[in-house]
Short mmCIF file of C-alpha atoms in Angstrom, two decimals:
data_model
loop_
_atom_site.label_atom_id
_atom_site.label_comp_id
_atom_site.label_asym_id
_atom_site.label_seq_id
_atom_site.Cartn_x
_atom_site.Cartn_y
_atom_site.Cartn_z
CA UNK A 207 10.55 81.23 -110.73
CA UNK A 208 10.12 82.40 -107.17
CA UNK A 209 7.24 81.37 -104.92
CA UNK A 210 5.83 84.89 -104.90
CA UNK A 211 5.56 84.94 -108.67
CA UNK A 212 3.73 81.60 -108.69
CA UNK A 213 1.27 82.90 -106.16
CA UNK A 214 0.58 85.98 -108.25
CA UNK A 215 -0.04 83.90 -111.37
CA UNK A 216 -2.51 81.64 -109.54
CA UNK A 217 -4.29 84.64 -108.03
CA UNK A 218 -4.68 86.28 -111.44
CA UNK A 219 -6.10 83.05 -112.85
CA UNK A 220 -8.68 82.80 -110.09
CA UNK A 221 -9.68 86.43 -110.53
CA UNK A 222 -10.06 86.01 -114.30
CA UNK A 223 -12.21 82.90 -113.81
CA UNK A 224 -14.36 84.66 -111.20
CA UNK A 225 -14.84 87.67 -113.51
CA UNK A 226 -15.93 85.45 -116.40
CA UNK A 227 -18.42 83.71 -114.12
CA UNK A 228 -19.82 86.99 -112.84
CA UNK A 229 -19.98 88.46 -116.36
CA UNK A 230 -21.81 85.37 -117.68
CA UNK A 231 -24.31 85.52 -114.83
CA UNK A 232 -24.96 89.22 -115.52
CA UNK A 233 -25.48 88.48 -119.21
CA UNK A 234 -27.97 85.69 -118.49
CA UNK A 235 -29.83 87.88 -115.98
CA UNK A 236 -29.99 90.79 -118.46
CA UNK A 237 -31.36 88.59 -121.24
CA UNK A 238 -33.98 87.13 -118.92
CA UNK A 239 -35.05 90.60 -117.81
CA UNK A 240 -35.27 91.78 -121.44
CA UNK A 241 -37.44 88.85 -122.49
CA UNK A 242 -39.75 89.37 -119.55
CA UNK A 243 -40.18 93.05 -120.41
CA UNK A 244 -40.99 92.28 -124.07
CA UNK A 245 -43.64 89.66 -123.18
CA UNK A 246 -45.58 91.84 -120.76
CA UNK A 247 -48.83 93.46 -122.05
CA UNK A 248 -50.19 96.53 -120.36
CA UNK A 249 -53.72 95.86 -119.04
CA UNK A 250 -56.57 97.69 -120.86
CA UNK A 251 -58.73 99.20 -118.17
CA UNK A 252 -61.62 99.86 -120.57
CA UNK A 253 -61.82 96.17 -121.53
CA UNK A 254 -61.46 94.76 -118.08
CA UNK A 255 -63.31 91.48 -117.90
CA UNK A 256 -65.80 91.21 -115.08
CA UNK A 257 -66.34 87.77 -113.74
CA UNK A 258 -70.05 86.88 -113.41
CA UNK A 259 -71.41 86.43 -109.97
CA UNK A 260 -72.69 82.86 -109.69
CA UNK A 261 -74.99 83.85 -106.86
CA UNK A 262 -76.68 86.60 -108.89
CA UNK A 263 -76.96 84.68 -112.17
CA UNK A 264 -80.62 84.22 -113.33
CA UNK A 265 -82.23 82.29 -116.16
CA UNK A 266 -83.56 84.38 -119.10
CA UNK A 267 -87.32 84.93 -119.04
CA UNK A 268 -88.98 82.99 -121.89
CA UNK A 269 -91.27 84.87 -124.28
CA UNK A 270 -94.97 84.36 -123.59
CA UNK A 271 -96.53 81.60 -125.68
CA UNK A 272 -99.42 82.75 -127.90
CA UNK A 273 -102.27 80.23 -127.68
CA UNK A 274 -103.32 78.77 -131.05
CA UNK A 275 -106.43 80.29 -132.60
CA UNK A 276 -109.53 78.12 -132.26
CA UNK A 277 -110.98 77.18 -135.70
CA UNK A 278 -114.46 78.39 -136.55
CA UNK A 279 -117.12 75.68 -136.64
CA UNK A 280 -119.32 76.29 -139.66
CA UNK A 281 -122.06 74.59 -141.66
CA UNK A 282 -121.62 74.30 -145.42
CA UNK A 283 -125.04 73.70 -147.01
CA UNK A 284 -125.93 73.01 -150.64
CA UNK A 285 -129.41 73.34 -152.17
CA UNK A 286 -130.35 72.40 -155.72
CA UNK A 287 -133.42 71.38 -157.78
CA UNK A 288 -133.69 67.67 -158.45
CA UNK A 289 -136.10 68.20 -161.39
CA UNK A 290 -136.37 71.07 -163.88
CA UNK A 291 -138.87 71.32 -166.74
CA UNK A 292 -137.36 71.80 -170.17
CA UNK A 293 -136.97 75.50 -170.94
CA UNK A 294 -137.17 76.52 -167.28
CA UNK A 295 -134.36 77.75 -165.06
CA UNK A 296 -133.73 77.26 -161.36
CA UNK A 297 -131.18 78.05 -158.65
CA UNK A 298 -128.30 76.20 -157.03
CA UNK A 299 -127.35 77.75 -153.68
CA UNK A 300 -124.21 77.17 -151.57
CA UNK A 301 -124.10 78.76 -148.10
CA UNK A 302 -121.34 78.90 -145.48
CA UNK A 303 -122.69 79.97 -142.10
CA UNK A 304 -121.85 79.74 -138.41
CA UNK A 305 -122.89 76.40 -136.91
CA UNK A 306 -124.17 77.60 -133.55
CA UNK A 307 -126.94 74.99 -133.29
CA UNK A 308 -124.90 71.99 -134.44
CA UNK A 309 -127.21 71.28 -137.38
CA UNK A 310 -126.31 68.74 -140.02
CA UNK A 311 -129.31 68.84 -142.37
CA UNK A 312 -130.05 72.37 -143.65
CA UNK A 313 -133.52 73.66 -144.47
CA UNK A 314 -134.37 74.19 -148.15
CA UNK A 315 -135.32 77.72 -149.17
CA UNK A 316 -137.38 76.59 -152.15
CA UNK A 317 -139.99 73.86 -152.49
CA UNK A 318 -138.88 70.76 -154.38
CA UNK A 319 -135.16 71.35 -153.75
CA UNK A 320 -132.70 68.80 -152.42
CA UNK A 321 -130.32 69.77 -149.62
CA UNK A 322 -127.00 68.57 -148.25
CA UNK A 323 -124.98 69.85 -145.31
CA UNK A 324 -121.63 69.15 -143.73
CA UNK A 325 -119.63 70.61 -140.86
CA UNK A 326 -116.37 72.32 -141.76
CA UNK A 327 -113.61 73.98 -139.75
CA UNK A 328 -112.30 77.34 -140.91
CA UNK A 329 -108.74 78.20 -139.70
CA UNK A 330 -108.84 81.38 -137.63
CA UNK A 331 -106.19 83.34 -139.53
CA UNK A 332 -108.05 86.63 -139.83
CA UNK A 333 -105.38 88.57 -137.90
CA UNK A 334 -102.59 87.70 -140.33
CA UNK A 335 -104.46 86.91 -143.57
CA UNK A 336 -107.27 88.14 -145.77
CA UNK A 337 -109.53 85.11 -146.20
CA UNK A 338 -111.50 84.63 -149.42
CA UNK A 339 -114.28 82.08 -149.97
CA UNK A 340 -114.36 80.77 -153.55
CA UNK A 341 -116.79 78.43 -155.32
CA UNK A 342 -117.68 77.18 -158.78
CA UNK A 343 -120.36 74.92 -160.31
CA UNK A 344 -119.46 72.39 -162.99
CA UNK A 345 -122.53 71.01 -164.80
CA UNK A 346 -121.92 69.89 -168.39
CA UNK A 347 -124.80 70.38 -170.84
CA UNK A 348 -126.50 73.01 -168.67
CA UNK A 349 -126.32 76.78 -169.02
CA UNK A 350 -124.76 77.96 -165.73
CA UNK A 351 -124.58 81.62 -164.68
CA UNK A 352 -122.05 82.67 -163.50
CA UNK A 353 -119.87 80.15 -165.27
CA UNK A 354 -116.53 81.10 -163.73
CA UNK A 355 -115.25 80.74 -160.18
CA UNK A 356 -116.77 83.29 -157.78
CA UNK A 357 -114.91 84.90 -154.85
CA UNK A 358 -116.22 86.60 -151.71
CA UNK A 359 -114.47 88.05 -148.66
CA UNK A 360 -114.93 85.86 -145.60
CA UNK A 361 -115.15 87.72 -142.27
CA UNK A 362 -115.28 86.25 -138.74
CA UNK A 363 -118.78 85.05 -137.90
CA UNK A 364 -120.30 86.24 -141.19
CA UNK A 365 -122.29 84.20 -143.71
CA UNK A 366 -121.41 83.95 -147.40
CA UNK A 367 -123.81 82.67 -150.06
CA UNK A 368 -123.10 81.64 -153.66
CA UNK A 369 -126.01 81.42 -156.13
CA UNK A 370 -126.03 79.99 -159.66
CA UNK A 371 -128.80 80.01 -162.25
CA UNK A 372 -129.08 76.72 -164.17
CA UNK A 373 -131.10 76.03 -167.34
CA UNK A 374 -131.00 72.65 -169.13
CA UNK A 375 -131.63 72.60 -172.88
CA UNK A 376 -132.87 69.04 -173.44
CA UNK A 377 -134.63 66.38 -171.36
CA UNK A 378 -131.83 64.41 -169.74
CA UNK A 379 -130.13 63.64 -166.44
CA UNK A 380 -127.26 66.02 -165.75
CA UNK A 381 -124.55 65.33 -163.19
CA UNK A 382 -121.98 67.76 -161.88
CA UNK A 383 -120.24 69.05 -158.78
CA UNK A 384 -119.94 72.15 -156.62
CA UNK A 385 -116.38 73.06 -155.56
CA UNK A 386 -115.67 75.18 -152.48
CA UNK A 387 -112.25 76.67 -151.68
CA UNK A 388 -110.61 78.99 -149.20
CA UNK A 389 -107.89 81.36 -150.37
CA UNK A 390 -105.53 82.81 -147.76
CA UNK A 391 -103.76 86.07 -148.68
CA UNK A 392 -101.01 86.98 -146.15
CA UNK A 393 -101.09 90.60 -145.05
CA UNK A 394 -97.28 90.75 -145.11
CA UNK A 395 -97.24 90.39 -148.89
CA UNK A 396 -96.25 86.71 -149.01
CA UNK A 397 -97.68 84.53 -151.82
CA UNK A 398 -101.30 83.49 -151.32
CA UNK A 399 -102.44 79.88 -151.35
CA UNK A 400 -105.72 78.06 -152.05
CA UNK A 401 -107.21 75.21 -150.01
CA UNK A 402 -109.96 72.87 -151.27
CA UNK A 403 -112.56 72.51 -148.49
CA UNK A 404 -115.35 70.48 -150.12
CA UNK A 405 -116.56 68.92 -153.37
CA UNK A 406 -120.27 68.00 -153.53
CA UNK A 407 -121.86 66.07 -156.41
CA UNK A 408 -125.30 67.08 -157.67
CA UNK A 409 -127.77 65.55 -160.13
CA UNK A 410 -130.52 67.40 -162.00
CA UNK A 411 -133.15 65.79 -164.21
CA UNK A 412 -134.70 67.79 -167.03
CA UNK A 413 -138.22 66.61 -168.03
CA UNK A 414 -141.05 67.71 -170.32
CA UNK A 415 -144.83 67.03 -170.47
CA UNK A 416 -146.08 65.28 -173.61
CA UNK A 417 -143.14 66.71 -175.51
CA UNK A 418 -144.01 70.24 -174.36
CA UNK A 419 -141.62 72.63 -172.71
CA UNK A 420 -142.30 73.96 -169.28
CA UNK A 421 -143.56 77.26 -170.67
CA UNK A 422 -145.98 75.59 -173.09
CA UNK A 423 -147.21 73.15 -170.45
CA UNK A 424 -147.95 76.03 -168.08
CA UNK A 425 -149.75 77.92 -170.87
CA UNK A 426 -152.02 74.98 -171.66
CA UNK A 427 -152.59 74.39 -167.98
CA UNK A 428 -153.52 78.03 -167.46
CA UNK A 429 -156.02 77.97 -170.33
CA UNK A 430 -157.54 74.80 -168.95
CA UNK A 431 -157.81 76.31 -165.49
CA UNK A 432 -159.48 79.42 -166.90
CA UNK A 433 -161.90 77.35 -168.96
CA UNK A 434 -162.70 75.24 -165.94
CA UNK A 435 -163.36 78.24 -163.74
CA UNK A 436 -165.85 79.72 -166.26
CA UNK A 437 -167.64 76.50 -167.21
CA UNK A 438 -168.85 74.69 -164.12
CA UNK A 439 -169.87 71.06 -163.71
CA UNK A 440 -173.50 72.08 -163.60
CA UNK A 441 -173.21 73.82 -166.96
CA UNK A 442 -171.65 70.76 -168.55
CA UNK A 443 -174.35 68.52 -167.02
CA UNK A 444 -177.07 70.85 -168.36
CA UNK A 445 -175.57 70.68 -171.84
CA UNK A 446 -175.50 66.92 -171.64
CA UNK A 447 -179.11 66.68 -170.49
CA UNK A 448 -180.32 68.96 -173.25
CA UNK A 449 -178.47 66.90 -175.84
CA UNK A 450 -179.94 63.71 -174.41
CA UNK A 451 -183.49 65.02 -174.45
CA UNK A 452 -183.10 66.29 -177.98
CA UNK A 453 -181.81 62.98 -179.21
CA UNK A 454 -184.33 60.82 -177.40
CA UNK A 455 -187.40 63.08 -177.58
CA UNK A 456 -190.81 61.48 -178.69
CA UNK A 457 -190.74 63.37 -181.98
CA UNK A 458 -187.32 62.00 -182.76
CA UNK A 459 -188.45 58.49 -181.85
CA UNK A 460 -191.57 58.77 -184.08
CA UNK A 461 -189.53 59.97 -186.99
CA UNK A 462 -187.22 57.02 -186.61
CA UNK A 463 -190.21 54.69 -186.31
#
């Protein structure tokens, strides 16, 4: 083989190797470009994220705090008869009123009645609830009217009064209790709930006079008072003097002699 032919063979080998290298580089570059194009996401202008400005960032304004409602200061007073004549009836009175003067001992409305008072706090929920005052009197062996629990609407600053008529049947000592509740009825329709505020014991003694009922004793007393108003002391003394003179007159003494 001549030198020229050897040179041509070597040159062709170099050219083939160079072409393979260039072709491989082009292939790698094309693949890289294709992958880059597939992984690129077009930006959405409508959802462009805006970075907050640290300098203009402010704390949210807290909601105003509503101050708690101040409870009402009230006086709960109980009045009842300590003694009742057999056959008579009397009243038991429970009153819830504003305690503006800070009193503890209430004043009895009726003579001969016992009284008891205590300070109570009423939750101020009138804006969100309908408030009901409820009370009942338990007194076994005594006719009580009304016998069931009684309810009244409680309004801000207003007084409520519960009254029961009691009538014992037999002479005895009767013990019982007065129960006072508050019922809160939410205005939003939620279930209502009852709260026991106070329980006060009471004692009533039923008596009679010489086995007579109160009505009979008053009748006899009235007749006696009428008799006494018509017949004076002077009249009775005159009758006595006339009887004395008649019994000890001289004629009577002579007859006996």
